[in-house]
Amino acid sequence: MATVKVDKSNFQTDVLDAKEPVVVDFWAEWCGPCKMIAPALEDIAIELGSKVKIAKLNIDENPELAAQFGVRSIPTLMIFKGGEMADMKVGAAPKTALSHWINGNLA
């Protein structure tokens, strides 16, 4: 499954009410490190398929959601399970580290 775009109109449905774990990438167009990890997240989304949903949320378009979840630096990745934030990772990382972090939170 490819990454999906979320915003304030579908965050409840696509993230908080999702049956599968959801990784939310809080990012912005002007963020270099965000652009660096984007291809890795696309690859991981395809590799893991239906085990996890990877969603991208543009903080410039959705500042209220970024504030609600206390995002102070980007990229910030949060894993949601059962409507609750289960884990958070701030900053860019190589694909292997991102994949390890996501897989470690799927158990």
N, CA, C and O atoms as a printed pandas DataFrame, in Angstrom:
     atom_number atom_name residue_name chain_id  residue_number  x_coord  y_coord  z_coord
0              1         N          MET        A               1    0.847   -1.172    0.000
1              2        CA          MET        A               1    0.000    0.000    0.000
2              3         C          MET        A               1    0.896    1.240    0.000
3              4         O          MET        A               1    1.867    1.302    0.755
4              5         N          ALA        A               2    0.586    2.199   -0.818
5              6        CA          ALA        A               2    1.346    3.448   -0.864
6              7         C          ALA        A               2    0.956    4.333    0.329
7              8         O          ALA        A               2   -0.037    4.070    1.007
8              9         N          THR        A               3    1.732    5.362    0.568
9             10        CA          THR        A               3    1.384    6.298    1.636
10            11         C          THR        A               3    0.098    7.028    1.251
11            12         O          THR        A               3   -0.232    7.161    0.073
12            13         N          VAL        A               4   -0.615    7.494    2.267
13            14        CA          VAL        A               4   -1.853    8.238    2.047
14            15         C          VAL        A               4   -1.721    9.625    2.672
15            16         O          VAL        A               4   -0.964    9.822    3.622
16            17         N          LYS        A               5   -2.464   10.572    2.129
17            18        CA          LYS        A               5   -2.454   11.928    2.665
18            19         C          LYS        A               5   -3.605   12.059    3.661
19            20         O          LYS        A               5   -4.738   11.671    3.376
20            21         N          VAL        A               6   -3.292   12.614    4.833
21            22        CA          VAL        A               6   -4.343   12.891    5.811
22            23         C          VAL        A               6   -4.335   14.371    6.146
23            24         O          VAL        A               6   -3.313   15.049    6.033
24            25         N          ASP        A               7   -5.495   14.856    6.562
25            26        CA          ASP        A               7   -5.643   16.245    6.993
26            27         C          ASP        A               7   -6.748   16.285    8.040
27            28         O          ASP        A               7   -7.221   15.240    8.487
28            29         N          LYS        A               8   -7.161   17.484    8.431
29            30        CA          LYS        A               8   -8.149   17.586    9.504
30            31         C          LYS        A               8   -9.493   16.960    9.133
31            32         O          LYS        A               8  -10.264   16.576   10.013
32            33         N          SER        A               9   -9.776   16.856    7.827
33            34        CA          SER        A               9  -11.073   16.301    7.415
34            35         C          SER        A               9  -11.132   14.777    7.518
35            36         O          SER        A               9  -12.218   14.219    7.679
36            37         N          ASN        A              10   -9.991   14.092    7.431
37            38        CA          ASN        A              10  -10.028   12.623    7.468
38            39         C          ASN        A              10   -9.135   12.004    8.550
39            40         O          ASN        A              10   -8.984   10.783    8.592
40            41         N          PHE        A              11   -8.545   12.819    9.419
41            42        CA          PHE        A              11   -7.633   12.299   10.445
42            43         C          PHE        A              11   -8.355   11.318   11.372
43            44         O          PHE        A              11   -7.829   10.248   11.679
44            45         N          GLN        A              12   -9.543   11.680   11.810
45            46        CA          GLN        A              12  -10.308   10.810   12.714
46            47         C          GLN        A              12  -10.561    9.450   12.071
47            48         O          GLN        A              12  -10.306    8.413   12.684
48            49         N          THR        A              13  -11.053    9.455   10.859
49            50        CA          THR        A              13  -11.395    8.220   10.157
50            51         C          THR        A              13  -10.174    7.404    9.771
51            52         O          THR        A              13  -10.114    6.205   10.044
52            53         N          ASP        A              14   -9.195    8.050    9.134
53            54        CA          ASP        A              14   -8.056    7.325    8.558
54            55         C          ASP        A              14   -6.950    6.999    9.552
55            56         O          ASP        A              14   -6.144    6.103    9.302
56            57         N          VAL        A              15   -6.896    7.711   10.674
57            58        CA          VAL        A              15   -5.834    7.463   11.660
58            59         C          VAL        A              15   -6.416    6.931   12.969
59            60         O          VAL        A              15   -6.130    5.801   13.365
60            61         N          LEU        A              16   -7.224    7.735   13.632
61            62        CA          LEU        A              16   -7.692    7.358   14.967
62            63         C          LEU        A              16   -8.659    6.174   14.956
63            64         O          LEU        A              16   -8.651    5.365   15.883
64            65         N          ASP        A              17   -9.491    6.065   13.918
65            66        CA          ASP        A              17  -10.453    4.960   13.842
66            67         C          ASP        A              17   -9.951    3.773   13.017
67            68         O          ASP        A              17  -10.692    2.810   12.820
68            69         N          ALA        A              18   -8.719    3.826   12.538
69            70        CA          ALA        A              18   -8.184    2.752   11.693
70            71         C          ALA        A              18   -8.026    1.453   12.477
71            72         O          ALA        A              18   -7.693    1.461   13.663
72            73         N          LYS        A              19   -8.271    0.340   11.793
73            74        CA          LYS        A              19   -8.099   -0.968   12.428
74            75         C          LYS        A              19   -6.623   -1.328   12.539
75            76         O          LYS        A              19   -6.203   -1.924   13.531
76            77         N          GLU        A              20   -5.828   -0.969   11.521
77            78        CA          GLU        A              20   -4.408   -1.271   11.525
78            79         C          GLU        A              20   -3.625   -0.131   12.190
79            80         O          GLU        A              20   -4.130    0.988   12.291
80            81         N          PRO        A              21   -2.390   -0.410   12.644
81            82        CA          PRO        A              21   -1.541    0.671   13.145
82            83         C          PRO        A              21   -1.286    1.685   12.028
83            84         O          PRO        A              21   -1.200    1.321   10.856
84            85         N          VAL        A              22   -1.168    2.956   12.405
85            86        CA          VAL        A              22   -0.940    4.020   11.427
86            87         C          VAL        A              22    0.279    4.831   11.837
87            88         O          VAL        A              22    0.360    5.320   12.964
88            89         N          VAL        A              23    1.232    4.972   10.909
89            90        CA          VAL        A              23    2.381    5.848   11.104
90            91         C          VAL        A              23    2.025    7.177   10.438
91            92         O          VAL        A              23    1.737    7.218    9.242
92            93         N          VAL        A              24    2.046    8.254   11.209
93            94        CA          VAL        A              24    1.773    9.577   10.651
94            95         C          VAL        A              24    3.089   10.339   10.558
95            96         O          VAL        A              24    3.799   10.516   11.548
96            97         N          ASP        A              25    3.395   10.784    9.346
97            98        CA          ASP        A              25    4.580   11.595    9.077
98            99         C          ASP        A              25    4.147   13.059    9.053
99           100         O          ASP        A              25    3.522   13.514    8.095
100          101         N          PHE        A              26    4.484   13.789   10.113
101          102        CA          PHE        A              26    4.225   15.234   10.156
102          103         C          PHE        A              26    5.372   15.904    9.407
103          104         O          PHE        A              26    6.526   15.812    9.824
104          105         N          TRP        A              27    5.057   16.577    8.303
105          106        CA          TRP        A              27    6.084   17.112    7.411
106          107         C          TRP        A              27    5.648   18.464    6.848
107          108         O          TRP        A              27    4.533   18.925    7.094
108          109         N          ALA        A              28    6.556   19.094    6.083
109          110        CA          ALA        A              28    6.247   20.338    5.354
110          111         C          ALA        A              28    7.047   20.348    4.064
111          112         O          ALA        A              28    8.111   19.735    3.972
112          113         N          GLU        A              29    6.527   21.046    3.077
113          114        CA          GLU        A              29    7.146   21.124    1.750
114          115         C          GLU        A              29    8.571   21.684    1.811
115          116         O          GLU        A              29    9.431   21.267    1.035
116          117         N          TRP        A              30    8.825   22.619    2.722
117          118        CA          TRP        A              30   10.115   23.306    2.806
118          119         C          TRP        A              30   11.144   22.540    3.636
119          120         O          TRP        A              30   12.279   22.995    3.779
120          121         N          CYS        A              31   10.770   21.398    4.176
121          122        CA          CYS        A              31   11.628   20.634    5.092
122          123         C          CYS        A              31   12.507   19.642    4.324
123          124         O          CYS        A              31   12.010   18.638    3.815
124          125         N          GLY        A              32   13.803   19.922    4.241
125          126        CA          GLY        A              32   14.744   19.042    3.547
126          127         C          GLY        A              32   14.785   17.630    4.104
127          128         O          GLY        A              32   14.673   16.674    3.337
128          129         N          PRO        A              33   14.943   17.462    5.429
129          130        CA          PRO        A              33   14.966   16.113    5.992
130          131         C          PRO        A              33   13.666   15.344    5.737
131          132         O          PRO        A              33   13.680   14.122    5.589
132          133         N          CYS        A              34   12.543   16.069    5.688
133          134        CA          CYS        A              34   11.254   15.407    5.395
134          135         C          CYS        A              34   11.282   14.806    4.000
135          136         O          CYS        A              34   10.807   13.692    3.780
136          137         N          LYS        A              35   11.846   15.559    3.057
137          138        CA          LYS        A              35   11.930   15.073    1.679
138          139         C          LYS        A              35   12.902   13.900    1.574
139          140         O          LYS        A              35   12.731   13.020    0.730
140          141         N          MET        A              36   13.932   13.891    2.441
141          142        CA          MET        A              36   14.913   12.801    2.422
142          143         C          MET        A              36   14.296   11.468    2.836
143          144         O          MET        A              36   14.646   10.431    2.273
144          145         N          ILE        A              37   13.379   11.474    3.817
145          146        CA          ILE        A              37   12.812   10.208    4.297
146          147         C          ILE        A              37   11.576    9.774    3.506
147          148         O          ILE        A              37   11.131    8.635    3.645
148          149         N          ALA        A              38   11.020   10.653    2.686
149          150        CA          ALA        A              38    9.791   10.328    1.952
150          151         C          ALA        A              38    9.914    9.059    1.101
151          152         O          ALA        A              38    9.022    8.212    1.162
152          153         N          PRO        A              39   10.996    8.892    0.301
153          154        CA          PRO        A              39   11.093    7.654   -0.492
154          155         C          PRO        A              39   11.182    6.397    0.379
155          156         O          PRO        A              39   10.640    5.353    0.015
156          157         N          ALA        A              40   11.857    6.493    1.519
157          158        CA          ALA        A              40   11.964    5.346    2.426
158          159         C          ALA        A              40   10.588    4.975    2.974
159          160         O          ALA        A              40   10.254    3.794    3.069
160          161         N          LEU        A              41    9.792    5.980    3.334
161          162        CA          LEU        A              41    8.448    5.707    3.853
162          163         C          LEU        A              41    7.565    5.090    2.776
163          164         O          LEU        A              41    6.765    4.201    3.067
164          165         N          GLU        A              42    7.702    5.555    1.529
165          166        CA          GLU        A              42    6.950    4.954    0.417
166          167         C          GLU        A              42    7.323    3.475    0.268
167          168         O          GLU        A              42    6.445    2.623    0.129
168          169         N          ASP        A              43    8.628    3.171    0.297
169          170        CA          ASP        A              43    9.095    1.787    0.180
170          171         C          ASP        A              43    8.556    0.921    1.321
171          172         O          ASP        A              43    8.081   -0.192    1.097
172          173         N          ILE        A              44    8.635    1.445    2.541
173          174        CA          ILE        A              44    8.180    0.688    3.717
174          175         C          ILE        A              44    6.677    0.437    3.622
175          176         O          ILE        A              44    6.208   -0.648    3.964
176          177         N          ALA        A              45    5.923    1.429    3.161
177          178        CA          ALA        A              45    4.472    1.276    3.014
178          179         C          ALA        A              45    4.152    0.132    2.061
179          180         O          ALA        A              45    3.241   -0.657    2.312
180          181         N          ILE        A              46    4.904    0.045    0.966
181          182        CA          ILE        A              46    4.679   -1.022   -0.012
182          183         C          ILE        A              46    5.124   -2.372    0.556
183          184         O          ILE        A              46    4.431   -3.376    0.391
184          185         N          GLU        A              47    6.282   -2.392    1.225
185          186        CA          GLU        A              47    6.815   -3.644    1.768
186          187         C          GLU        A              47    5.904   -4.241    2.845
187          188         O          GLU        A              47    5.708   -5.456    2.893
188          189         N          LEU        A              48    5.351   -3.385    3.704
189          190        CA          LEU        A              48    4.541   -3.885    4.819
190          191         C          LEU        A              48    3.082   -4.086    4.434
191          192         O          LEU        A              48    2.343   -4.758    5.154
192          193         N          GLY        A              49    2.662   -3.523    3.326
193          194        CA          GLY        A              49    1.303   -3.736    2.830
194          195         C          GLY        A              49    0.235   -3.403    3.851
195          196         O          GLY        A              49    0.203   -2.297    4.390
196          197         N          SER        A              50   -0.642   -4.364    4.116
197          198        CA          SER        A              50   -1.791   -4.112    4.993
198          199         C          SER        A              50   -1.456   -4.202    6.485
199          200         O          SER        A              50   -2.336   -4.009    7.323
200          201         N          LYS        A              51   -0.204   -4.493    6.825
201          202        CA          LYS        A              51    0.180   -4.574    8.239
202          203         C          LYS        A              51    0.154   -3.202    8.910
203          204         O          LYS        A              51   -0.066   -3.092   10.117
204          205         N          VAL        A              52    0.383   -2.147    8.102
205          206        CA          VAL        A              52    0.444   -0.791    8.643
206          207         C          VAL        A              52    0.046    0.193    7.552
207          208         O          VAL        A              52    0.261   -0.047    6.364
208          209         N          LYS        A              53   -0.540    1.307    7.987
209          210        CA          LYS        A              53   -0.843    2.395    7.056
210          211         C          LYS        A              53    0.161    3.508    7.342
211          212         O          LYS        A              53    0.398    3.843    8.502
212          213         N          ILE        A              54    0.749    4.078    6.304
213          214        CA          ILE        A              54    1.655    5.212    6.486
214          215         C          ILE        A              54    0.996    6.428    5.870
215          216         O          ILE        A              54    0.711    6.468    4.673
216          217         N          ALA        A              55    0.759    7.419    6.716
217          218        CA          ALA        A              55    0.034    8.618    6.318
218          219         C          ALA        A              55    0.926    9.848    6.446
219          220         O          ALA        A              55    1.757    9.935    7.350
220          221         N          LYS        A              56    0.741   10.793    5.533
221          222        CA          LYS        A              56    1.523   12.030    5.550
222          223         C          LYS        A              56    0.600   13.194    5.866
223          224         O          LYS        A              56   -0.458   13.342    5.254
224          225         N          LEU        A              57    1.009   14.028    6.833
225          226        CA          LEU        A              57    0.224   15.180    7.230
226          227         C          LEU        A              57    1.081   16.439    7.110
227          228         O          LEU        A              57    2.078   16.593    7.814
228          229         N          ASN        A              58    0.684   17.324    6.221
229          230        CA          ASN        A              58    1.413   18.577    5.999
230          231         C          ASN        A              58    1.058   19.548    7.125
231          232         O          ASN        A              58   -0.096   19.953    7.261
232          233         N          ILE        A              59    2.064   19.921    7.936
233          234        CA          ILE        A              59    1.791   20.768    9.099
234          235         C          ILE        A              59    1.441   22.206    8.713
235          236         O          ILE        A              59    0.774   22.901    9.480
236          237         N          ASP        A              60    1.878   22.662    7.541
237          238        CA          ASP        A              60    1.515   24.006    7.106
238          239         C          ASP        A              60    0.037   24.092    6.744
239          240         O          ASP        A              60   -0.585   25.141    6.911
240          241         N          GLU        A              61   -0.524   22.997    6.251
241          242        CA          GLU        A              61   -1.934   22.949    5.890
242          243         C          GLU        A              61   -2.821   22.548    7.062
243          244         O          GLU        A              61   -4.032   22.766    7.027
244          245         N          ASN        A              62   -2.224   21.965    8.100
245          246        CA          ASN        A              62   -2.974   21.455    9.258
246          247         C          ASN        A              62   -2.290   21.822   10.574
247          248         O          ASN        A              62   -1.945   20.936   11.357
248          249         N          PRO        A              63   -2.089   23.124   10.827
249          250        CA          PRO        A              63   -1.355   23.516   12.035
250          251         C          PRO        A              63   -2.050   23.101   13.330
251          252         O          PRO        A              63   -1.387   22.875   14.343
252          253         N          GLU        A              64   -3.378   23.001   13.307
253          254        CA          GLU        A              64   -4.098   22.629   14.529
254          255         C          GLU        A              64   -3.802   21.187   14.932
255          256         O          GLU        A              64   -3.719   20.894   16.125
256          257         N          LEU        A              65   -3.643   20.285   13.973
257          258        CA          LEU        A              65   -3.300   18.900   14.313
258          259         C          LEU        A              65   -1.868   18.803   14.810
259          260         O          LEU        A              65   -1.583   18.055   15.745
260          261         N          ALA        A              66   -0.971   19.550   14.197
261          262        CA          ALA        A              66    0.423   19.560   14.671
262          263         C          ALA        A              66    0.474   20.055   16.114
263          264         O          ALA        A              66    1.191   19.493   16.942
264          265         N          ALA        A              67   -0.283   21.102   16.411
265          266        CA          ALA        A              67   -0.311   21.645   17.779
266          267         C          ALA        A              67   -0.960   20.655   18.741
267          268         O          ALA        A              67   -0.480   20.470   19.860
268          269         N          GLN        A              68   -2.034   20.026   18.318
269          270        CA          GLN        A              68   -2.747   19.068   19.165
270          271         C          GLN        A              68   -1.845   17.937   19.631
271          272         O          GLN        A              68   -1.964   17.458   20.758
272          273         N          PHE        A              69   -0.932   17.510   18.743
273          274        CA          PHE        A              69   -0.046   16.397   19.090
274          275         C          PHE        A              69    1.347   16.861   19.512
275          276         O          PHE        A              69    2.258   16.043   19.639
276          277         N          GLY        A              70    1.518   18.146   19.728
277          278        CA          GLY        A              70    2.760   18.677   20.276
278          279         C          GLY        A              70    3.956   18.596   19.349
279          280         O          GLY        A              70    5.090   18.477   19.812
280          281         N          VAL        A              71    3.720   18.658   18.042
281          282        CA          VAL        A              71    4.820   18.597   17.085
282          283         C          VAL        A              71    5.586   19.915   17.125
283          284         O          VAL        A              71    5.029   20.973   16.834
284          285         N          ARG        A              72    6.868   19.844   17.489
285          286        CA          ARG        A              72    7.700   21.042   17.598
286          287         C          ARG        A              72    8.818   21.061   16.564
287          288         O          ARG        A              72    9.387   22.115   16.278
288          289         N          SER        A              73    9.127   19.913   16.013
289          290        CA          SER        A              73   10.206   19.785   15.033
290          291         C          SER        A              73    9.770   18.755   13.998
291          292         O          SER        A              73    9.055   17.804   14.315
292          293         N          ILE        A              74   10.205   18.954   12.769
293          294        CA          ILE        A              74    9.857   17.987   11.732
294          295         C          ILE        A              74   11.112   17.508   11.023
295          296         O          ILE        A              74   12.098   18.241   10.954
296          297         N          PRO        A              75   11.093   16.295   10.498
297          298        CA          PRO        A              75    9.957   15.381   10.521
298          299         C          PRO        A              75    9.727   14.764   11.899
299          300         O          PRO        A              75   10.669   14.440   12.622
300          301         N          THR        A              76    8.458   14.612   12.237
301          302        CA          THR        A              76    8.054   13.859   13.418
302          303         C          THR        A              76    7.178   12.724   12.934
303          304         O          THR        A              76    6.228   12.937   12.181
304          305         N          LEU        A              77    7.497   11.524   13.366
305          306        CA          LEU        A              77    6.706   10.342   13.027
306          307         C          LEU        A              77    6.038    9.845   14.302
307          308         O          LEU        A              77    6.682    9.701   15.342
308          309         N          MET        A              78    4.734    9.584   14.207
309          310        CA          MET        A              78    3.990    9.024   15.337
310          311         C          MET        A              78    3.268    7.775   14.880
311          312         O          MET        A              78    2.719    7.723   13.780
312          313         N          ILE        A              79    3.276    6.770   15.739
313          314        CA          ILE        A              79    2.528    5.544   15.467
314          315         C          ILE        A              79    1.288    5.541   16.342
315          316         O          ILE        A              79    1.369    5.672   17.563
316          317         N          PHE        A              80    0.137    5.389   15.693
317          318        CA          PHE        A              80   -1.142    5.327   16.389
318          319         C          PHE        A              80   -1.683    3.908   16.321
319          320         O          PHE        A              80   -1.698    3.276   15.265
320          321         N          LYS        A              81   -2.131    3.422   17.483
321          322        CA          LYS        A              81   -2.770    2.109   17.575
322          323         C          LYS        A              81   -4.041    2.277   18.386
323          324         O          LYS        A              81   -4.013    2.827   19.487
324          325         N          GLY        A              82   -5.155    1.805   17.845
325          326        CA          GLY        A              82   -6.420    1.894   18.576
326          327         C          GLY        A              82   -6.790    3.310   18.957
327          328         O          GLY        A              82   -7.389    3.536   20.009
328          329         N          GLY        A              83   -6.438    4.273   18.109
329          330        CA          GLY        A              83   -6.808    5.661   18.361
330          331         C          GLY        A              83   -5.876    6.413   19.293
331          332         O          GLY        A              83   -6.106    7.589   19.574
332          333         N          GLU        A              84   -4.835    5.762   19.775
333          334        CA          GLU        A              84   -3.896    6.390   20.708
334          335         C          GLU        A              84   -2.489    6.418   20.114
335          336         O          GLU        A              84   -2.096    5.513   19.378
336          337         N          MET        A              85   -1.741    7.465   20.441
337          338        CA          MET        A              85   -0.352    7.505   20.007
338          339         C          MET        A              85    0.443    6.493   20.827
339          340         O          MET        A              85    0.458    6.555   22.056
340          341         N          ALA        A              86    1.106    5.560   20.139
341          342        CA          ALA        A              86    1.855    4.504   20.810
342          343         C          ALA        A              86    3.338    4.825   20.914
343          344         O          ALA        A              86    3.999    4.411   21.866
344          345         N          ASP        A              87    3.869    5.571   19.925
345          346        CA          ASP        A              87    5.296    5.896   19.932
346          347         C          ASP        A              87    5.537    7.084   19.010
347          348         O          ASP        A              87    4.724    7.396   18.140
348          349         N          MET        A              88    6.685    7.741   19.223
349          350        CA          MET        A              88    7.034    8.913   18.434
350          351         C          MET        A              88    8.524    8.905   18.141
351          352         O          MET        A              88    9.333    8.483   18.968
352          353         N          LYS        A              89    8.874    9.380   16.949
353          354        CA          LYS        A              89   10.279    9.492   16.543
354          355         C          LYS        A              89   10.433   10.851   15.880
355          356         O          LYS        A              89    9.675   11.191   14.971
356          357         N          VAL        A              90   11.414   11.631   16.331
357          358        CA          VAL        A              90   11.647   12.962   15.782
358          359         C          VAL        A              90   12.967   12.960   15.019
359          360         O          VAL        A              90   13.986   12.478   15.513
360          361         N          GLY        A              91   12.929   13.510   13.800
361          362        CA          GLY        A              91   14.132   13.627   12.999
362          363         C          GLY        A              91   14.218   12.580   11.913
363          364         O          GLY        A              91   13.545   11.550   11.954
364          365         N          ALA        A              92   15.063   12.868   10.942
365          366        CA          ALA        A              92   15.265   11.952    9.817
366          367         C          ALA        A              92   16.135   10.776   10.253
367          368         O          ALA        A              92   16.943   10.882   11.176
368          369         N          ALA        A              93   15.947    9.657    9.563
369          370        CA          ALA        A              93   16.744    8.458    9.831
370          371         C          ALA        A              93   16.807    7.654    8.541
371          372         O          ALA        A              93   15.949    7.812    7.673
372          373         N          PRO        A              94   17.820    6.786    8.400
373          374        CA          PRO        A              94   17.887    5.942    7.204
374          375         C          PRO        A              94   16.734    4.942    7.178
375          376         O          PRO        A              94   16.108    4.664    8.201
376          377         N          LYS        A              95   16.470    4.413    5.998
377          378        CA          LYS        A              95   15.357    3.476    5.819
378          379         C          LYS        A              95   15.433    2.301    6.786
379          380         O          LYS        A              95   14.413    1.898    7.345
380          381         N          THR        A              96   16.620    1.749    6.992
381          382        CA          THR        A              96   16.744    0.590    7.880
382          383         C          THR        A              96   16.286    0.936    9.297
383          384         O          THR        A              96   15.609    0.137    9.945
384          385         N          ALA        A              97   16.652    2.118    9.774
385          386        CA          ALA        A              97   16.260    2.532   11.125
386          387         C          ALA        A              97   14.757    2.788   11.194
387          388         O          ALA        A              97   14.110    2.414   12.172
388          389         N          LEU        A              98   14.200    3.422   10.166
389          390        CA          LEU        A              98   12.760    3.676   10.139
390          391         C          LEU        A              98   11.989    2.359   10.101
391          392         O          LEU        A              98   11.007    2.188   10.824
392          393         N          SER        A              99   12.430    1.440    9.266
393          394        CA          SER        A              99   11.766    0.139    9.144
394          395         C          SER        A              99   11.833   -0.636   10.455
395          396         O          SER        A              99   10.847   -1.245   10.870
396          397         N          HIS        A             100   12.994   -0.614   11.105
397          398        CA          HIS        A             100   13.163   -1.295   12.390
398          399         C          HIS        A             100   12.223   -0.696   13.443
399          400         O          HIS        A             100   11.588   -1.430   14.200
400          401         N          TRP        A             101   12.138    0.638   13.489
401          402        CA          TRP        A             101   11.277    1.324   14.460
402          403         C          TRP        A             101    9.814    0.974   14.201
403          404         O          TRP        A             101    9.081    0.672   15.142
404          405         N          ILE        A             102    9.381    1.011   12.953
405          406        CA          ILE        A             102    7.992    0.705   12.624
406          407         C          ILE        A             102    7.685   -0.757   12.942
407          408         O          ILE        A             102    6.684   -1.053   13.593
408          409         N          ASN        A             103    8.544   -1.676   12.483
409          410        CA          ASN        A             103    8.305   -3.100   12.754
410          411         C          ASN        A             103    8.289   -3.409   14.240
411          412         O          ASN        A             103    7.526   -4.261   14.693
412          413         N          GLY        A             104    9.131   -2.716   15.002
413          414        CA          GLY        A             104    9.168   -2.928   16.449
414          415         C          GLY        A             104    7.894   -2.505   17.143
415          416         O          GLY        A             104    7.596   -2.965   18.245
416          417         N          ASN        A             105    7.138   -1.625   16.499
417          418        CA          ASN        A             105    5.884   -1.152   17.083
418          419         C          ASN        A             105    4.663   -1.900   16.566
419          420         O          ASN        A             105    3.539   -1.591   16.962
420          421         N          LEU        A             106    4.862   -2.869   15.699
421          422        CA          LEU        A             106    3.729   -3.622   15.151
422          423         C          LEU        A             106    3.326   -4.798   16.014
423          424         O          LEU        A             106    2.230   -5.340   15.869
424          425         N          ALA        A             107    4.208   -5.190   16.908
425          426        CA          ALA        A             107    3.922   -6.376   17.746
426          427         C          ALA        A             107    2.806   -6.103   18.729
427          428         O          ALA        A             107    2.438   -6.984   19.505
